[in-house]
PDB file of C-alpha atoms in Angstrom:
ATOM      1  CA  PRO A 247      69.406  77.679  11.334  1.00  0.00           C
ATOM      2  CA  VAL A 248      72.023  80.355  11.224  1.00  0.00           C
ATOM      3  CA  LYS A 249      70.998  83.157  13.676  1.00  0.00           C
ATOM      4  CA  SER A 250      73.922  85.554  13.067  1.00  0.00           C
ATOM      5  CA  ALA A 251      77.230  85.777  11.267  1.00  0.00           C
ATOM      6  CA  VAL A 252      80.302  88.011  11.254  1.00  0.00           C
ATOM      7  CA  PRO A 253      79.962  90.517   8.365  1.00  0.00           C
ATOM      8  CA  PHE A 254      82.318  89.623   5.542  1.00  0.00           C
ATOM      9  CA  GLY A 255      83.327  90.386   1.986  1.00  0.00           C
ATOM     10  CA  THR A 256      84.564  88.069  -0.758  1.00  0.00           C
ATOM     11  CA  VAL A 257      87.316  88.215  -3.395  1.00  0.00           C
ATOM     12  CA  LEU A 258      86.364  85.788  -6.106  1.00  0.00           C
ATOM     13  CA  THR A 259      89.299  83.547  -7.178  1.00  0.00           C
ATOM     14  CA  LEU A 260      87.445  80.538  -8.626  1.00  0.00           C
ATOM     15  CA  PRO A 261      84.253  81.324 -10.613  1.00  0.00           C
ATOM     16  CA  ALA A 262      81.838  78.496 -10.082  1.00  0.00           C
ATOM     17  CA  THR A 263      79.620  78.509  -6.970  1.00  0.00           C
ATOM     18  CA  GLY A 264      78.202  82.017  -7.019  1.00  0.00           C
ATOM     19  CA  SER A 265      79.068  82.444  -3.347  1.00  0.00           C
ATOM     20  CA  GLU A 266      80.036  86.075  -4.134  1.00  0.00           C
ATOM     21  CA  MET A 267      76.403  86.905  -4.721  1.00  0.00           C
ATOM     22  CA  ASN A 268      74.271  84.314  -2.794  1.00  0.00           C
ATOM     23  CA  ASP A 269      73.613  83.125   0.709  1.00  0.00           C
ATOM     24  CA  GLY A 270      74.490  79.492   0.381  1.00  0.00           C
ATOM     25  CA  ALA A 271      77.400  77.248   1.282  1.00  0.00           C
ATOM     26  CA  VAL A 272      78.241  73.493   1.418  1.00  0.00           C
ATOM     27  CA  ILE A 273      80.218  71.772   4.095  1.00  0.00           C
ATOM     28  CA  ASN A 274      81.871  68.351   3.983  1.00  0.00           C
ATOM     29  CA  PHE A 275      81.642  66.266   7.172  1.00  0.00           C
ATOM     30  CA  ASN A 276      84.234  63.554   6.436  1.00  0.00           C
ATOM     31  CA  LYS A 277      83.586  61.503   9.632  1.00  0.00           C
ATOM     32  CA  GLU A 278      79.872  61.464   9.024  1.00  0.00           C
ATOM     33  CA  LYS A 279      80.348  60.865   5.249  1.00  0.00           C
ATOM     34  CA  ALA A 280      78.088  63.805   4.473  1.00  0.00           C
ATOM     35  CA  LYS A 281      78.108  66.837   2.236  1.00  0.00           C
ATOM     36  CA  ILE A 282      75.475  69.193   3.402  1.00  0.00           C
ATOM     37  CA  SER A 283      74.315  72.571   2.020  1.00  0.00           C
ATOM     38  CA  PHE A 284      72.766  75.383   3.920  1.00  0.00           C
ATOM     39  CA  GLY A 285      71.687  78.936   3.305  1.00  0.00           C
ATOM     40  CA  SER A 286      70.900  82.071   5.329  1.00  0.00           C
ATOM     41  CA  PRO A 287      70.588  85.738   4.719  1.00  0.00           C
ATOM     42  CA  HIS A 288      73.108  86.161   7.432  1.00  0.00           C
ATOM     43  CA  VAL A 289      75.922  84.813   5.192  1.00  0.00           C
ATOM     44  CA  PHE A 290      75.242  86.892   2.270  1.00  0.00           C
ATOM     45  CA  PRO A 291      78.552  88.868   1.627  1.00  0.00           C
ATOM     46  CA  LYS A 292      78.426  92.624   2.294  1.00  0.00           C
ATOM     47  CA  PHE A 293      80.549  93.232  -0.821  1.00  0.00           C
ATOM     48  CA  SER A 294      82.371  91.129  -3.360  1.00  0.00           C
ATOM     49  CA  ILE A 295      85.344  91.905  -5.667  1.00  0.00           C
ATOM     50  CA  LEU A 296      85.322  90.283  -9.068  1.00  0.00           C
ATOM     51  CA  GLU A 297      88.644  90.736 -10.803  1.00  0.00           C
ATOM     52  CA  PRO A 298      89.013  88.522 -13.969  1.00  0.00           C
ATOM     53  CA  GLU A 299      92.797  88.662 -13.745  1.00  0.00           C
ATOM     54  CA  LEU A 300      92.648  86.633 -10.541  1.00  0.00           C
ATOM     55  CA  THR A 301      91.625  83.621 -12.713  1.00  0.00           C
ATOM     56  CA  TYR A 302      94.857  83.637 -14.669  1.00  0.00           C
ATOM     57  CA  THR A 303      96.628  81.300 -12.204  1.00  0.00           C
ATOM     58  CA  LEU A 304      93.915  78.672 -12.330  1.00  0.00           C
ATOM     59  CA  PRO A 305      94.859  75.266 -13.864  1.00  0.00           C
ATOM     60  CA  LYS A 306      92.896  73.809 -16.635  1.00  0.00           C
ATOM     61  CA  ARG A 307      91.129  71.293 -14.362  1.00  0.00           C
ATOM     62  CA  GLN A 308      89.745  73.943 -12.133  1.00  0.00           C
ATOM     63  CA  LEU A 309      88.638  76.177 -15.017  1.00  0.00           C
ATOM     64  CA  ALA A 310      86.797  73.245 -16.514  1.00  0.00           C
ATOM     65  CA  ASN A 311      85.276  72.564 -13.051  1.00  0.00           C
ATOM     66  CA  GLY A 312      84.040  76.137 -12.895  1.00  0.00           C
ATOM     67  CA  ILE A 313      82.465  76.081 -16.323  1.00  0.00           C
ATOM     68  CA  THR A 314      80.675  72.797 -15.537  1.00  0.00           C
ATOM     69  CA  ASP A 315      79.474  73.773 -12.077  1.00  0.00           C
ATOM     70  CA  SER A 316      78.033  77.035 -13.510  1.00  0.00           C
ATOM     71  CA  PHE A 317      76.416  75.103 -16.406  1.00  0.00           C
ATOM     72  CA  VAL A 318      74.632  72.522 -14.081  1.00  0.00           C
ATOM     73  CA  HIS A 319      73.574  75.293 -11.716  1.00  0.00           C
ATOM     74  CA  ILE A 320      71.636  76.882 -14.617  1.00  0.00           C
ATOM     75  CA  ILE A 321      70.292  73.482 -15.800  1.00  0.00           C
ATOM     76  CA  GLU A 322      68.975  72.713 -12.306  1.00  0.00           C
ATOM     77  CA  GLN A 323      66.880  75.849 -12.351  1.00  0.00           C
ATOM     78  CA  TYR A 324      65.774  75.571 -15.952  1.00  0.00           C
ATOM     79  CA  LEU A 325      65.373  71.888 -17.056  1.00  0.00           C
ATOM     80  CA  THR A 326      62.196  71.180 -15.089  1.00  0.00           C
ATOM     81  CA  TYR A 327      58.730  71.869 -16.587  1.00  0.00           C
ATOM     82  CA  PRO A 328      57.247  74.987 -18.183  1.00  0.00           C
ATOM     83  CA  VAL A 329      55.481  77.558 -15.982  1.00  0.00           C
ATOM     84  CA  ASN A 330      55.499  80.444 -18.579  1.00  0.00           C
ATOM     85  CA  GLY A 331      58.526  81.933 -16.871  1.00  0.00           C
ATOM     86  CA  LYS A 332      59.670  83.686 -20.022  1.00  0.00           C
ATOM     87  CA  VAL A 333      62.175  86.024 -18.427  1.00  0.00           C
ATOM     88  CA  GLN A 334      63.789  83.264 -16.332  1.00  0.00           C
ATOM     89  CA  ASP A 335      63.903  80.962 -19.424  1.00  0.00           C
ATOM     90  CA  GLU A 336      65.566  83.632 -21.579  1.00  0.00           C
ATOM     91  CA  PHE A 337      68.110  84.422 -18.890  1.00  0.00           C
ATOM     92  CA  ALA A 338      68.933  80.711 -18.377  1.00  0.00           C
ATOM     93  CA  GLU A 339      69.192  79.929 -22.174  1.00  0.00           C
ATOM     94  CA  GLY A 340      71.362  82.910 -22.780  1.00  0.00           C
ATOM     95  CA  LEU A 341      73.795  81.981 -20.010  1.00  0.00           C
ATOM     96  CA  LEU A 342      73.895  78.334 -21.176  1.00  0.00           C
ATOM     97  CA  ARG A 343      74.741  79.522 -24.746  1.00  0.00           C
ATOM     98  CA  ILE A 344      77.505  81.764 -23.394  1.00  0.00           C
ATOM     99  CA  LEU A 345      79.116  78.852 -21.417  1.00  0.00           C
ATOM    100  CA  ILE A 346      78.871  76.556 -24.435  1.00  0.00           C
ATOM    101  CA  THR A 347      80.556  79.178 -26.573  1.00  0.00           C
ATOM    102  CA  ILE A 348      83.340  80.240 -24.259  1.00  0.00           C
ATOM    103  CA  GLY A 349      83.995  76.953 -22.375  1.00  0.00           C
ATOM    104  CA  PRO A 350      86.611  75.415 -24.726  1.00  0.00           C
ATOM    105  CA  ASP A 351      88.589  78.712 -24.734  1.00  0.00           C
ATOM    106  CA  VAL A 352      88.272  79.266 -20.943  1.00  0.00           C
ATOM    107  CA  ILE A 353      89.863  75.993 -20.052  1.00  0.00           C
ATOM    108  CA  ASP A 354      93.024  76.932 -21.930  1.00  0.00           C
ATOM    109  CA  GLU A 355      94.991  77.977 -18.900  1.00  0.00           C
ATOM    110  CA  ASP A 356      97.437  79.980 -20.992  1.00  0.00           C
ATOM    111  CA  ASN A 357      94.725  82.034 -22.645  1.00  0.00           C
ATOM    112  CA  HIS A 358      94.620  85.147 -20.440  1.00  0.00           C
ATOM    113  CA  ASP A 359      92.129  87.091 -22.524  1.00  0.00           C
ATOM    114  CA  TYR A 360      90.552  89.562 -20.113  1.00  0.00           C
ATOM    115  CA  ALA A 361      87.100  89.785 -21.809  1.00  0.00           C
ATOM    116  CA  LEU A 362      86.935  85.963 -22.012  1.00  0.00           C
ATOM    117  CA  ARG A 363      87.683  85.511 -18.305  1.00  0.00           C
ATOM    118  CA  ALA A 364      85.351  88.447 -17.417  1.00  0.00           C
ATOM    119  CA  ASN A 365      82.444  86.790 -19.262  1.00  0.00           C
ATOM    120  CA  TYR A 366      83.192  83.500 -17.528  1.00  0.00           C
ATOM    121  CA  MET A 367      83.282  85.156 -14.125  1.00  0.00           C
ATOM    122  CA  TRP A 368      80.099  87.145 -14.491  1.00  0.00           C
ATOM    123  CA  THR A 369      78.201  84.099 -15.974  1.00  0.00           C
ATOM    124  CA  ALA A 370      79.215  81.982 -13.067  1.00  0.00           C
ATOM    125  CA  THR A 371      77.877  84.610 -10.643  1.00  0.00           C
ATOM    126  CA  LEU A 372      74.568  85.001 -12.439  1.00  0.00           C
ATOM    127  CA  ALA A 373      74.160  81.199 -12.690  1.00  0.00           C
ATOM    128  CA  LEU A 374      73.518  80.943  -8.929  1.00  0.00           C
ATOM    129  CA  ASN A 375      72.656  84.363  -7.554  1.00  0.00           C
ATOM    130  CA  ARG A 376      69.062  83.224  -7.136  1.00  0.00           C
ATOM    131  CA  LEU A 377      67.816  85.333  -9.980  1.00  0.00           C
ATOM    132  CA  LEU A 378      67.145  82.323 -12.281  1.00  0.00           C
ATOM    133  CA  SER A 379      65.090  80.553  -9.638  1.00  0.00           C
ATOM    134  CA  LYS A 380      62.559  83.179  -8.925  1.00  0.00           C
ATOM    135  CA  GLY A 381      59.011  82.042  -9.869  1.00  0.00           C
ATOM    136  CA  VAL A 382      60.108  78.743 -11.473  1.00  0.00           C
ATOM    137  CA  PRO A 383      60.537  75.218 -10.089  1.00  0.00           C
ATOM    138  CA  GLY A 384      63.966  73.899  -9.269  1.00  0.00           C
ATOM    139  CA  ASP A 385      65.458  70.347  -9.574  1.00  0.00           C
ATOM    140  CA  TRP A 386      68.809  69.935  -7.857  1.00  0.00           C
ATOM    141  CA  SER A 387      68.767  66.134  -8.128  1.00  0.00           C
ATOM    142  CA  THR A 388      72.069  66.153 -10.100  1.00  0.00           C
ATOM    143  CA  HIS A 389      73.675  67.886  -7.190  1.00  0.00           C
ATOM    144  CA  ALA A 390      72.148  65.612  -4.608  1.00  0.00           C
ATOM    145  CA  LEU A 391      73.436  62.501  -6.358  1.00  0.00           C
ATOM    146  CA  GLY A 392      76.800  64.134  -7.171  1.00  0.00           C
ATOM    147  CA  HIS A 393      77.358  65.078  -3.448  1.00  0.00           C
ATOM    148  CA  GLU A 394      77.296  61.421  -2.426  1.00  0.00           C
ATOM    149  CA  ILE A 395      79.935  60.572  -5.011  1.00  0.00           C
ATOM    150  CA  THR A 396      82.207  63.235  -3.634  1.00  0.00           C
ATOM    151  CA  THR A 397      81.659  61.818  -0.144  1.00  0.00           C
ATOM    152  CA  LEU A 398      82.337  58.333  -1.478  1.00  0.00           C
ATOM    153  CA  ASN A 399      85.667  58.944  -3.248  1.00  0.00           C
ATOM    154  CA  GLN A 400      86.473  62.669  -3.097  1.00  0.00           C
ATOM    155  CA  THR A 401      85.831  63.289  -6.703  1.00  0.00           C
ATOM    156  CA  ASP A 402      85.711  67.019  -7.553  1.00  0.00           C
ATOM    157  CA  HIS A 403      82.179  68.350  -7.146  1.00  0.00           C
ATOM    158  CA  ALA A 404      81.842  69.489 -10.770  1.00  0.00           C
ATOM    159  CA  ARG A 405      83.161  66.211 -12.171  1.00  0.00           C
ATOM    160  CA  THR A 406      80.424  64.361 -10.251  1.00  0.00           C
ATOM    161  CA  LEU A 407      77.851  66.644 -11.864  1.00  0.00           C
ATOM    162  CA  SER A 408      79.055  66.034 -15.371  1.00  0.00           C
ATOM    163  CA  ALA A 409      79.190  62.352 -14.772  1.00  0.00           C
ATOM    164  CA  ILE A 410      75.599  62.271 -13.646  1.00  0.00           C
ATOM    165  CA  LEU A 411      73.812  64.941 -15.816  1.00  0.00           C
ATOM    166  CA  PRO A 412      73.543  62.929 -19.040  1.00  0.00           C
ATOM    167  CA  ALA A 413      71.957  60.012 -17.190  1.00  0.00           C
ATOM    168  CA  VAL A 414      69.469  62.386 -15.522  1.00  0.00           C
ATOM    169  CA  MET A 415      68.401  63.611 -18.912  1.00  0.00           C
ATOM    170  CA  VAL A 416      68.047  60.094 -20.203  1.00  0.00           C
ATOM    171  CA  VAL A 417      66.189  58.573 -17.226  1.00  0.00           C
ATOM    172  CA  ARG A 418      63.994  61.670 -16.618  1.00  0.00           C
ATOM    173  CA  LYS A 419      63.283  62.357 -20.229  1.00  0.00           C
ATOM    174  CA  LEU A 420      59.516  61.837 -20.042  1.00  0.00           C
ATOM    175  CA  LYS A 421      59.206  63.992 -16.876  1.00  0.00           C
ATOM    176  CA  LYS A 422      61.312  66.847 -18.406  1.00  0.00           C
ATOM    177  CA  TRP A 423      59.941  66.403 -21.997  1.00  0.00           C
ATOM    178  CA  ASP A 424      58.684  69.892 -22.666  1.00  0.00           C
ATOM    179  CA  LYS A 425      61.688  71.740 -21.237  1.00  0.00           C
ATOM    180  CA  LEU A 426      64.101  69.267 -23.006  1.00  0.00           C
ATOM    181  CA  VAL A 427      62.469  70.255 -26.357  1.00  0.00           C
ATOM    182  CA  GLN A 428      62.829  73.918 -25.409  1.00  0.00           C
ATOM    183  CA  TYR A 429      66.452  73.306 -24.425  1.00  0.00           C
ATOM    184  CA  ALA A 430      67.071  71.611 -27.700  1.00  0.00           C
ATOM    185  CA  GLU A 431      65.590  74.365 -29.791  1.00  0.00           C
ATOM    186  CA  ASN A 432      66.571  77.525 -27.810  1.00  0.00           C
ATOM    187  CA  VAL A 433      70.009  76.541 -26.545  1.00  0.00           C
ATOM    188  CA  TRP A 434      71.320  74.223 -29.252  1.00  0.00           C
ATOM    189  CA  GLY A 435      69.350  75.592 -32.187  1.00  0.00           C
ATOM    190  CA  ILE A 436      67.923  72.187 -33.106  1.00  0.00           C
ATOM    191  CA  THR A 437      64.867  72.809 -35.291  1.00  0.00           C
ATOM    192  CA  GLU A 438      64.551  69.636 -37.461  1.00  0.00           C
ATOM    193  CA  GLY A 439      63.131  66.281 -36.535  1.00  0.00           C
ATOM    194  CA  SER A 440      60.464  65.025 -34.078  1.00  0.00           C
ATOM    195  CA  GLU A 441      60.374  66.200 -30.448  1.00  0.00           C
ATOM    196  CA  GLU A 442      62.193  63.031 -29.388  1.00  0.00           C
ATOM    197  CA  GLU A 443      64.787  63.416 -31.971  1.00  0.00           C
ATOM    198  CA  LYS A 444      65.449  66.948 -30.889  1.00  0.00           C
ATOM    199  CA  ILE A 445      65.761  65.818 -27.298  1.00  0.00           C
ATOM    200  CA  ASP A 446      68.104  62.968 -28.154  1.00  0.00           C
ATOM    201  CA  THR A 447      70.310  65.307 -30.221  1.00  0.00           C
ATOM    202  CA  ALA A 448      70.390  67.824 -27.494  1.00  0.00           C
ATOM    203  CA  ILE A 449      71.527  65.188 -25.020  1.00  0.00           C
ATOM    204  CA  LEU A 450      74.252  64.115 -27.467  1.00  0.00           C
ATOM    205  CA  LYS A 451      75.391  67.752 -27.811  1.00  0.00           C
ATOM    206  CA  THR A 452      75.417  68.222 -24.087  1.00  0.00           C
ATOM    207  CA  VAL A 453      77.726  65.194 -23.719  1.00  0.00           C
ATOM    208  CA  ALA A 454      79.912  66.471 -26.593  1.00  0.00           C
ATOM    209  CA  PHE A 455      80.194  69.913 -24.894  1.00  0.00           C
ATOM    210  CA  LEU A 456      81.237  68.282 -21.549  1.00  0.00           C
ATOM    211  CA  LYS A 457      83.821  66.195 -23.333  1.00  0.00           C
ATOM    212  CA  SER A 458      85.168  69.208 -25.187  1.00  0.00           C
ATOM    213  CA  ILE A 459      86.076  70.677 -21.827  1.00  0.00           C
ATOM    214  CA  ASP A 460      87.633  67.414 -20.646  1.00  0.00           C
ATOM    215  CA  MET A 461      84.892  66.577 -18.118  1.00  0.00           C
ATOM    216  CA  PRO A 462      83.762  62.973 -17.449  1.00  0.00           C
ATOM    217  CA  THR A 463      80.308  62.000 -18.689  1.00  0.00           C
ATOM    218  CA  ASN A 464      79.804  58.630 -16.905  1.00  0.00           C
ATOM    219  CA  LEU A 465      80.529  57.138 -13.494  1.00  0.00           C
ATOM    220  CA  SER A 466      83.253  54.795 -14.630  1.00  0.00           C
ATOM    221  CA  GLU A 467      85.306  57.875 -15.447  1.00  0.00           C
ATOM    222  CA  VAL A 468      85.144  58.997 -11.790  1.00  0.00           C
ATOM    223  CA  ASP A 469      86.011  55.613 -10.326  1.00  0.00           C
ATOM    224  CA  VAL A 470      82.480  54.531  -9.228  1.00  0.00           C
ATOM    225  CA  LYS A 471      81.801  50.914  -9.600  1.00  0.00           C
ATOM    226  CA  GLU A 472      78.563  48.946  -9.651  1.00  0.00           C
ATOM    227  CA  GLU A 473      78.996  47.692  -6.140  1.00  0.00           C
ATOM    228  CA  ASP A 474      79.145  51.363  -4.944  1.00  0.00           C
ATOM    229  CA  ILE A 475      75.591  52.135  -6.076  1.00  0.00           C
ATOM    230  CA  ASP A 476      73.979  50.506  -2.922  1.00  0.00           C
ATOM    231  CA  THR A 477      76.210  52.696  -0.785  1.00  0.00           C
ATOM    232  CA  LEU A 478      75.309  55.847  -2.741  1.00  0.00           C
ATOM    233  CA  VAL A 479      71.543  55.111  -2.563  1.00  0.00           C
ATOM    234  CA  LYS A 480      71.805  54.402   1.136  1.00  0.00           C
ATOM    235  CA  GLN A 481      73.520  57.662   1.747  1.00  0.00           C
ATOM    236  CA  LEU A 482      70.779  59.545  -0.143  1.00  0.00           C
ATOM    237  CA  ASP A 483      68.224  57.941   2.157  1.00  0.00           C
ATOM    238  CA  ILE A 484      70.207  58.806   5.292  1.00  0.00           C
ATOM    239  CA  HIS A 485      70.418  62.477   4.132  1.00  0.00           C
ATOM    240  CA  GLY A 486      66.719  62.773   3.452  1.00  0.00           C
ATOM    241  CA  LYS A 487      66.900  62.648  -0.364  1.00  0.00           C
ATOM    242  CA  GLU A 488      64.209  59.976  -0.856  1.00  0.00           C
ATOM    243  CA  ALA A 489      61.781  62.345  -2.721  1.00  0.00           C
ATOM    244  CA  ILE A 490      63.761  64.922  -4.793  1.00  0.00           C
ATOM    245  CA  SER A 491      63.532  66.743  -8.177  1.00  0.00           C
ATOM    246  CA  GLU A 492      61.264  69.544  -9.231  1.00  0.00           C
ATOM    247  CA  ARG A 493      58.162  67.331  -8.614  1.00  0.00           C
ATOM    248  CA  GLY A 494      59.417  65.550  -5.532  1.00  0.00           C
ATOM    249  CA  ASP A 495      58.920  62.294  -7.481  1.00  0.00           C
ATOM    250  CA  GLN A 496      62.488  61.069  -7.852  1.00  0.00           C
ATOM    251  CA  THR A 497      62.395  58.235  -5.432  1.00  0.00           C
ATOM    252  CA  LEU A 498      65.414  56.255  -4.269  1.00  0.00           C
ATOM    253  CA  ASP A 499      64.517  53.706  -6.915  1.00  0.00           C
ATOM    254  CA  VAL A 500      64.594  56.329  -9.600  1.00  0.00           C
ATOM    255  CA  SER A 501      67.955  57.651  -8.232  1.00  0.00           C
ATOM    256  CA  ARG A 502      69.344  54.140  -8.289  1.00  0.00           C
ATOM    257  CA  GLU A 503      68.356  53.892 -11.928  1.00  0.00           C
ATOM    258  CA  ILE A 504      70.191  57.152 -12.710  1.00  0.00           C
ATOM    259  CA  TYR A 505      73.346  55.830 -11.028  1.00  0.00           C
ATOM    260  CA  ARG A 506      72.947  52.561 -12.882  1.00  0.00           C
ATOM    261  CA  VAL A 507      72.544  54.267 -16.298  1.00  0.00           C
ATOM    262  CA  ALA A 508      75.337  56.688 -15.512  1.00  0.00           C
ATOM    263  CA  LEU A 509      77.737  53.922 -14.755  1.00  0.00           C
ATOM    264  CA  ASP A 510      78.578  53.027 -18.293  1.00  0.00           C
ATOM    265  CA  LEU A 511      76.583  55.598 -20.351  1.00  0.00           C
ATOM    266  CA  ASN A 512      78.676  56.136 -23.525  1.00  0.00           C
ATOM    267  CA  PHE A 513      77.696  58.171 -26.561  1.00  0.00           C
TER     268      PHE A 513
END
């Protein structure tokens, strides 16, 4: 554990991880083929400067990465199971709707609209400043599986998330059923059809959104092949990810199935 740290402040240049308002970090260990996260109150910044104009030099790929990373951060804290966390759910659903609305405009690297970039920046901060996680379960399996892909072939973090998320929704549909219905109704405004039809439509809309911001939605698009799956699952095991998700019931076999489904998932 971190026992002390030099006091520091941050100047946000790439809205995505929420580091300007949280106590977490991720470090790549190339030799050990590991991407490991940690958190400590000692590494919470003393101050942070958020100036939307600093995003004006970002290329389209990094803007899309930032929107996606923020989106999945919210999903990881929301798409679990209901615990009557009305405030947290409302916060999460609102932030998701904002990202869906502004995402296609944000990734236009020549669109230097101050209000647009300000809303992007603040949404990314709120997505992972630990507010959404209070009193509700968290998943983080999409991140766990995505980290191993980055370690495997250096794919951008956010692109691993978008390549995995649809398969997580498909494979874990029964486990996440109630929240998927809520997600369909409150985020996407889907009110017609059976519960399963609402869920399936919401998954399709999620994929369409990710495609609209030029993000991959299956593993083939991030150069993962079928023969890589054994390596990915082995690395999950090595890194202690044999029982993950909001219930701790996503075994290595389930993770393998998610990788397998994600390989060629195409809507």
